[in-house]
Amino acid sequence: MRHLISLKEQSADDIRDIIALAARIKKKYRAGETTDILHDKTLLMFFQKGSTRTRISFEAGMTELGGHAIYLDAAKTQFALADFRDEIRAAMRFGDILMMRLMRVEDVALAASFDQVPVIDGCSEKYHPCQALGDIFTMAEHSKGLKNVKKVAWLGIENNMSNTLKLACAKLGIEVALVTPEVNAASVDKELNTMANATGKVKKVLDIKEALHGADYVHTDTWMDTEYFKSGKPLPEFAAEFERRMKVFMPYQLNAALIEKYAPKAGIMHCMPMHVGYEITRDAIEHKNSVIFDQAENRKHVQKAILLWLLEKGL
Ligand code: CP
């Protein structure tokens, strides 16, 4: 049975197959063609954390595939009362595929270990494979083919997102420059790092000029943990850590001046949600090179491809 947890399990050909499937699905969607291949199938979506894109893209994607998606909020189910392993085994009896956004990937892996239905990590502390595949698809689309994507730069913090993006890129032979003064400790996966580094494609470099030279795309992600913010504003109880991170990461902010100086042809990418004025500026979001909103839309086309690929259905 196929599962999508970290992209460590997927080969370069698997990644290419999912991207090619997403391209066919998007083409059909744009042409107004029906793709109700998952008629009578149910996607279970279990969330311990908030989401805009992951929830909407999976739910809309499942609708467009002719199936149904059920949203399960951890706080409003019986998961809080009972042993996780019992509740999840019972829940999987009601669906054909399970997507989970959990605090700890070990619980995602536990659900997958039962091999009842394919399981997807919808963003854990270590991985975000659906976003990484969406990003690869977006870069391939904008560069008119994966073969034309030669180098990506990642600015800011090394985290769950950079883990999966760097591994996917490295497997595909795309050079990755990590401009990351700090690593999110919870995201570290030594095995993943060893796999990515063994390709010879990943380089850690703090010199922005060197990192951005020849980059086709420049990515960033929030430097701050989500709990530091309420309604987009920093919370006073996290003020000290917030200020510390501002000092560490501000030299690596993705802004229009940086792109125009060091990589004027590079696409600007952010997986969202964005903290404007921190890791990215408004002038970068609205820059002619920005592909951020295509990147967001492509989550849906890629989710559909992931669902079909996991269920071993073609198009
Ligand atoms: N990029 C991403 O996963 O967005 P959400 O947190 O809104 O799902």
Short mmCIF file of N, CA, C and O in Angstrom, two decimals, residues 80-166:
data_model
loop_
_atom_site.label_atom_id
_atom_site.label_comp_id
_atom_site.label_asym_id
_atom_site.label_seq_id
_atom_site.Cartn_x
_atom_site.Cartn_y
_atom_site.Cartn_z
N ALA A 80 -9.51 13.16 21.83
CA ALA A 80 -9.00 13.71 23.10
C ALA A 80 -9.26 12.77 24.27
O ALA A 80 -8.57 12.83 25.29
N LEU A 81 -10.25 11.89 24.14
CA LEU A 81 -10.68 11.03 25.25
C LEU A 81 -10.04 9.65 25.24
O LEU A 81 -10.00 8.98 26.27
N ALA A 82 -9.60 9.23 24.07
CA ALA A 82 -9.24 7.81 23.93
C ALA A 82 -7.83 7.65 23.40
O ALA A 82 -7.16 8.61 23.01
N ASP A 83 -7.37 6.40 23.35
CA ASP A 83 -6.04 6.09 22.82
C ASP A 83 -6.05 6.35 21.31
O ASP A 83 -6.91 5.84 20.59
N PHE A 84 -5.07 7.13 20.86
CA PHE A 84 -4.99 7.51 19.45
C PHE A 84 -5.03 6.29 18.54
O PHE A 84 -5.73 6.27 17.52
N ARG A 85 -4.32 5.23 18.93
CA ARG A 85 -4.22 4.07 18.02
C ARG A 85 -5.57 3.37 17.84
O ARG A 85 -5.84 2.80 16.79
N ASP A 86 -6.44 3.46 18.84
CA ASP A 86 -7.77 2.84 18.69
C ASP A 86 -8.68 3.72 17.85
O ASP A 86 -9.36 3.24 16.94
N GLU A 87 -8.69 5.02 18.16
CA GLU A 87 -9.56 5.94 17.43
C GLU A 87 -9.21 5.98 15.94
O GLU A 87 -10.08 5.98 15.08
N ILE A 88 -7.91 6.01 15.64
CA ILE A 88 -7.51 6.15 14.23
C ILE A 88 -7.82 4.87 13.45
O ILE A 88 -8.23 4.93 12.29
N ARG A 89 -7.65 3.71 14.10
CA ARG A 89 -7.99 2.46 13.40
C ARG A 89 -9.48 2.38 13.12
O ARG A 89 -9.91 1.90 12.07
N ALA A 90 -10.29 2.89 14.06
CA ALA A 90 -11.74 2.91 13.83
C ALA A 90 -12.08 3.90 12.72
O ALA A 90 -12.84 3.57 11.80
N ALA A 91 -11.47 5.09 12.76
CA ALA A 91 -11.77 6.12 11.75
C ALA A 91 -11.45 5.62 10.35
O ALA A 91 -12.21 5.86 9.39
N MET A 92 -10.32 4.91 10.21
CA MET A 92 -9.91 4.45 8.87
C MET A 92 -10.88 3.43 8.27
O MET A 92 -10.86 3.19 7.08
N ARG A 93 -11.74 2.83 9.11
CA ARG A 93 -12.75 1.91 8.59
C ARG A 93 -13.81 2.63 7.74
O ARG A 93 -14.57 2.00 7.02
N PHE A 94 -13.89 3.99 7.90
CA PHE A 94 -14.95 4.75 7.22
C PHE A 94 -14.49 5.43 5.93
O PHE A 94 -15.29 6.08 5.27
N GLY A 95 -13.21 5.35 5.60
CA GLY A 95 -12.72 6.08 4.43
C GLY A 95 -11.83 5.23 3.55
O GLY A 95 -11.51 4.08 3.86
N ASP A 96 -11.40 5.83 2.44
CA ASP A 96 -10.55 5.14 1.47
C ASP A 96 -9.14 5.69 1.49
O ASP A 96 -8.22 5.10 0.90
N ILE A 97 -8.98 6.85 2.12
CA ILE A 97 -7.67 7.50 2.18
C ILE A 97 -7.71 8.47 3.37
O ILE A 97 -8.78 9.00 3.69
N LEU A 98 -6.57 8.65 4.03
CA LEU A 98 -6.52 9.50 5.23
C LEU A 98 -5.42 10.54 5.10
O LEU A 98 -4.26 10.19 4.87
N MET A 99 -5.79 11.81 5.22
CA MET A 99 -4.81 12.90 5.26
C MET A 99 -4.79 13.44 6.68
O MET A 99 -5.85 13.69 7.25
N MET A 100 -3.58 13.62 7.24
CA MET A 100 -3.46 14.05 8.64
C MET A 100 -2.52 15.23 8.78
O MET A 100 -1.39 15.18 8.29
N ARG A 101 -2.97 16.27 9.46
CA ARG A 101 -2.07 17.36 9.85
C ARG A 101 -1.93 17.28 11.36
O ARG A 101 -2.81 17.71 12.11
N LEU A 102 -0.82 16.68 11.79
CA LEU A 102 -0.62 16.40 13.21
C LEU A 102 0.59 17.13 13.79
O LEU A 102 1.46 17.59 13.05
N MET A 103 0.63 17.20 15.09
CA MET A 103 1.77 17.82 15.78
C MET A 103 3.03 16.97 15.60
O MET A 103 4.13 17.49 15.50
N ARG A 104 2.86 15.63 15.57
CA ARG A 104 4.02 14.75 15.54
C ARG A 104 3.88 13.72 14.40
O ARG A 104 2.87 13.00 14.32
N VAL A 105 4.90 13.67 13.57
CA VAL A 105 4.87 12.74 12.43
C VAL A 105 4.82 11.29 12.89
O VAL A 105 4.34 10.42 12.15
N GLU A 106 5.28 11.02 14.11
CA GLU A 106 5.26 9.61 14.56
C GLU A 106 3.81 9.08 14.62
O GLU A 106 3.58 7.89 14.43
N ASP A 107 2.85 9.97 14.86
CA ASP A 107 1.45 9.53 14.85
C ASP A 107 0.94 9.28 13.43
O ASP A 107 0.10 8.42 13.20
N VAL A 108 1.46 10.07 12.48
CA VAL A 108 1.11 9.84 11.07
C VAL A 108 1.67 8.47 10.65
O VAL A 108 0.98 7.65 10.03
N ALA A 109 2.93 8.24 11.04
CA ALA A 109 3.58 6.96 10.70
C ALA A 109 2.87 5.79 11.37
O ALA A 109 2.75 4.70 10.78
N LEU A 110 2.38 6.01 12.59
CA LEU A 110 1.65 4.94 13.29
C LEU A 110 0.37 4.59 12.50
O LEU A 110 0.10 3.40 12.27
N ALA A 111 -0.36 5.61 12.08
CA ALA A 111 -1.58 5.35 11.29
C ALA A 111 -1.23 4.59 10.01
O ALA A 111 -1.91 3.63 9.63
N ALA A 112 -0.14 5.00 9.35
CA ALA A 112 0.27 4.34 8.11
C ALA A 112 0.68 2.89 8.37
O ALA A 112 0.45 2.01 7.52
N SER A 113 1.25 2.63 9.55
CA SER A 113 1.76 1.29 9.84
C SER A 113 0.64 0.24 9.87
O SER A 113 0.90 -0.95 9.69
N PHE A 114 -0.59 0.66 10.09
CA PHE A 114 -1.71 -0.30 10.09
C PHE A 114 -2.08 -0.75 8.68
O PHE A 114 -2.80 -1.73 8.50
N ASP A 115 -1.62 0.02 7.67
CA ASP A 115 -1.85 -0.35 6.26
C ASP A 115 -3.32 -0.60 5.95
O ASP A 115 -3.65 -1.48 5.15
N GLN A 116 -4.21 0.15 6.59
CA GLN A 116 -5.64 -0.01 6.30
C GLN A 116 -6.03 0.78 5.05
O GLN A 116 -6.77 0.31 4.22
N VAL A 117 -5.55 2.04 4.99
CA VAL A 117 -5.78 2.91 3.82
C VAL A 117 -4.50 3.72 3.60
O VAL A 117 -3.70 3.87 4.53
N PRO A 118 -4.29 4.27 2.38
CA PRO A 118 -3.13 5.15 2.19
C PRO A 118 -3.22 6.37 3.11
O PRO A 118 -4.30 6.93 3.30
N VAL A 119 -2.08 6.74 3.69
CA VAL A 119 -2.01 7.86 4.64
C VAL A 119 -1.10 8.95 4.08
O VAL A 119 -0.03 8.66 3.53
N ILE A 120 -1.54 10.19 4.24
CA ILE A 120 -0.79 11.37 3.76
C ILE A 120 -0.42 12.23 4.96
O ILE A 120 -1.29 12.55 5.79
N ASP A 121 0.84 12.65 5.03
CA ASP A 121 1.25 13.67 6.02
C ASP A 121 0.89 15.03 5.42
O ASP A 121 1.52 15.49 4.47
N GLY A 122 -0.11 15.68 5.99
CA GLY A 122 -0.56 16.99 5.49
C GLY A 122 0.15 18.14 6.16
O GLY A 122 -0.40 19.24 6.21
N CYS A 123 1.33 17.92 6.66
CA CYS A 123 2.25 18.88 7.30
C CYS A 123 2.41 18.52 8.77
O CYS A 123 1.50 18.70 9.58
N SER A 124 3.58 18.02 9.07
CA SER A 124 3.95 17.70 10.46
C SER A 124 5.13 18.59 10.85
O SER A 124 5.50 19.48 10.08
N GLU A 125 5.72 18.32 12.00
CA GLU A 125 6.87 19.13 12.43
C GLU A 125 8.10 18.90 11.55
O GLU A 125 9.01 19.72 11.53
N LYS A 126 8.13 17.77 10.81
CA LYS A 126 9.31 17.44 10.01
C LYS A 126 9.11 17.55 8.50
O LYS A 126 10.10 17.76 7.78
N TYR A 127 7.91 17.37 8.02
CA TYR A 127 7.70 17.25 6.57
C TYR A 127 6.45 18.01 6.10
O TYR A 127 5.49 18.18 6.87
N HIS A 128 6.45 18.35 4.81
CA HIS A 128 5.25 18.88 4.16
C HIS A 128 5.29 18.43 2.69
O HIS A 128 5.49 19.24 1.78
N PRO A 129 5.12 17.12 2.47
CA PRO A 129 5.32 16.59 1.12
C PRO A 129 4.34 17.14 0.08
O PRO A 129 4.72 17.33 -1.08
N CYS A 130 3.10 17.41 0.48
CA CYS A 130 2.10 17.90 -0.49
C CYS A 130 2.51 19.29 -0.98
O CYS A 130 2.40 19.59 -2.18
N GLN A 131 3.01 20.13 -0.07
CA GLN A 131 3.47 21.46 -0.47
C GLN A 131 4.70 21.36 -1.37
O GLN A 131 4.80 22.05 -2.38
N ALA A 132 5.63 20.48 -1.01
CA ALA A 132 6.85 20.34 -1.82
C ALA A 132 6.50 19.89 -3.24
O ALA A 132 7.04 20.42 -4.22
N LEU A 133 5.55 18.95 -3.37
CA LEU A 133 5.15 18.50 -4.71
C LEU A 133 4.45 19.62 -5.46
O LEU A 133 4.65 19.79 -6.67
N GLY A 134 3.63 20.40 -4.75
CA GLY A 134 2.98 21.56 -5.38
C GLY A 134 4.00 22.57 -5.87
O GLY A 134 3.85 23.17 -6.95
N ASP A 135 5.06 22.75 -5.09
CA ASP A 135 6.10 23.71 -5.47
C ASP A 135 6.88 23.23 -6.69
O ASP A 135 7.21 24.01 -7.58
N ILE A 136 7.17 21.94 -6.71
CA ILE A 136 7.88 21.37 -7.87
C ILE A 136 7.01 21.54 -9.12
O ILE A 136 7.48 21.93 -10.19
N PHE A 137 5.70 21.26 -8.98
CA PHE A 137 4.78 21.39 -10.11
C PHE A 137 4.74 22.85 -10.60
O PHE A 137 4.80 23.12 -11.81
N THR A 138 4.68 23.79 -9.66
CA THR A 138 4.63 25.21 -10.02
C THR A 138 5.90 25.64 -10.76
O THR A 138 5.84 26.35 -11.77
N MET A 139 7.04 25.17 -10.27
CA MET A 139 8.30 25.53 -10.92
C MET A 139 8.38 24.92 -12.32
O MET A 139 8.78 25.59 -13.28
N ALA A 140 7.95 23.66 -12.44
CA ALA A 140 7.97 23.00 -13.75
C ALA A 140 7.06 23.73 -14.73
O ALA A 140 7.41 23.95 -15.90
N GLU A 141 5.90 24.14 -14.23
CA GLU A 141 4.92 24.83 -15.08
C GLU A 141 5.48 26.18 -15.56
O GLU A 141 5.43 26.49 -16.75
N HIS A 142 6.04 26.95 -14.64
CA HIS A 142 6.53 28.28 -15.01
C HIS A 142 7.81 28.22 -15.83
O HIS A 142 8.10 29.15 -16.58
N SER A 143 8.58 27.16 -15.70
CA SER A 143 9.82 27.02 -16.47
C SER A 143 9.61 26.20 -17.74
O SER A 143 10.57 25.87 -18.43
N LYS A 144 8.35 25.85 -18.01
CA LYS A 144 8.01 25.05 -19.20
C LYS A 144 8.78 23.72 -19.21
O LYS A 144 9.42 23.36 -20.19
N GLY A 145 8.73 23.03 -18.08
CA GLY A 145 9.35 21.70 -17.99
C GLY A 145 10.29 21.61 -16.81
O GLY A 145 11.04 22.56 -16.54
N LEU A 146 10.24 20.47 -16.14
CA LEU A 146 11.09 20.22 -14.98
C LEU A 146 12.58 20.30 -15.34
O LEU A 146 13.41 20.72 -14.54
N LYS A 147 12.89 19.89 -16.57
CA LYS A 147 14.30 19.87 -16.99
C LYS A 147 14.90 21.29 -17.02
O LYS A 147 16.12 21.45 -16.99
N ASN A 148 14.04 22.30 -17.09
CA ASN A 148 14.54 23.68 -17.12
C ASN A 148 14.72 24.30 -15.74
O ASN A 148 15.14 25.44 -15.63
N VAL A 149 14.36 23.54 -14.69
CA VAL A 149 14.57 24.03 -13.32
C VAL A 149 15.92 23.47 -12.85
O VAL A 149 16.07 22.27 -12.63
N LYS A 150 16.90 24.35 -12.75
CA LYS A 150 18.26 23.88 -12.44
C LYS A 150 18.67 24.17 -11.00
O LYS A 150 19.46 23.44 -10.42
N LYS A 151 18.16 25.29 -10.47
CA LYS A 151 18.63 25.67 -9.13
C LYS A 151 17.54 26.42 -8.37
O LYS A 151 16.86 27.27 -8.95
N VAL A 152 17.38 26.08 -7.09
CA VAL A 152 16.48 26.85 -6.21
C VAL A 152 17.28 27.31 -4.99
O VAL A 152 18.22 26.65 -4.56
N ALA A 153 16.88 28.48 -4.48
CA ALA A 153 17.47 28.98 -3.24
C ALA A 153 16.37 29.06 -2.19
O ALA A 153 15.23 29.39 -2.51
N TRP A 154 16.73 28.71 -0.97
CA TRP A 154 15.78 28.76 0.15
C TRP A 154 16.33 29.75 1.17
O TRP A 154 17.44 29.56 1.68
N LEU A 155 15.56 30.77 1.48
CA LEU A 155 16.01 31.82 2.41
C LEU A 155 15.30 31.70 3.75
O LEU A 155 14.08 31.55 3.79
N GLY A 156 16.05 31.85 4.85
CA GLY A 156 15.42 31.93 6.18
C GLY A 156 15.71 30.74 7.05
O GLY A 156 16.85 30.33 7.21
N ILE A 157 14.64 30.17 7.62
CA ILE A 157 14.81 29.07 8.58
C ILE A 157 14.74 27.72 7.87
O ILE A 157 13.97 27.55 6.92
N GLU A 158 15.56 26.79 8.33
CA GLU A 158 15.48 25.41 7.82
C GLU A 158 14.40 24.72 8.63
O GLU A 158 14.43 24.72 9.86
N ASN A 159 13.41 24.11 7.94
CA ASN A 159 12.25 23.58 8.67
C ASN A 159 11.61 22.40 7.93
O ASN A 159 12.21 21.85 7.00
N ASN A 160 10.39 22.06 8.31
CA ASN A 160 9.67 20.95 7.68
C ASN A 160 9.53 21.16 6.17
O ASN A 160 9.65 20.23 5.38
N MET A 161 9.30 22.40 5.79
CA MET A 161 9.08 22.72 4.38
C MET A 161 10.38 22.61 3.58
O MET A 161 10.42 21.99 2.51
N SER A 162 11.45 23.19 4.12
CA SER A 162 12.72 23.11 3.38
C SER A 162 13.21 21.66 3.34
O SER A 162 13.82 21.24 2.35
N ASN A 163 12.92 20.87 4.38
CA ASN A 163 13.32 19.45 4.37
C ASN A 163 12.78 18.73 3.14
O ASN A 163 13.51 18.09 2.39
N THR A 164 11.46 18.84 2.95
CA THR A 164 10.83 18.06 1.88
C THR A 164 11.12 18.65 0.50
O THR A 164 11.30 17.91 -0.46
N LEU A 165 11.21 19.99 0.44
CA LEU A 165 11.52 20.61 -0.86
C LEU A 165 12.94 20.26 -1.29
O LEU A 165 13.19 19.90 -2.44
N LYS A 166 13.89 20.33 -0.34
CA LYS A 166 15.28 20.05 -0.72
C LYS A 166 15.45 18.58 -1.13
O LYS A 166 16.16 18.28 -2.09
#
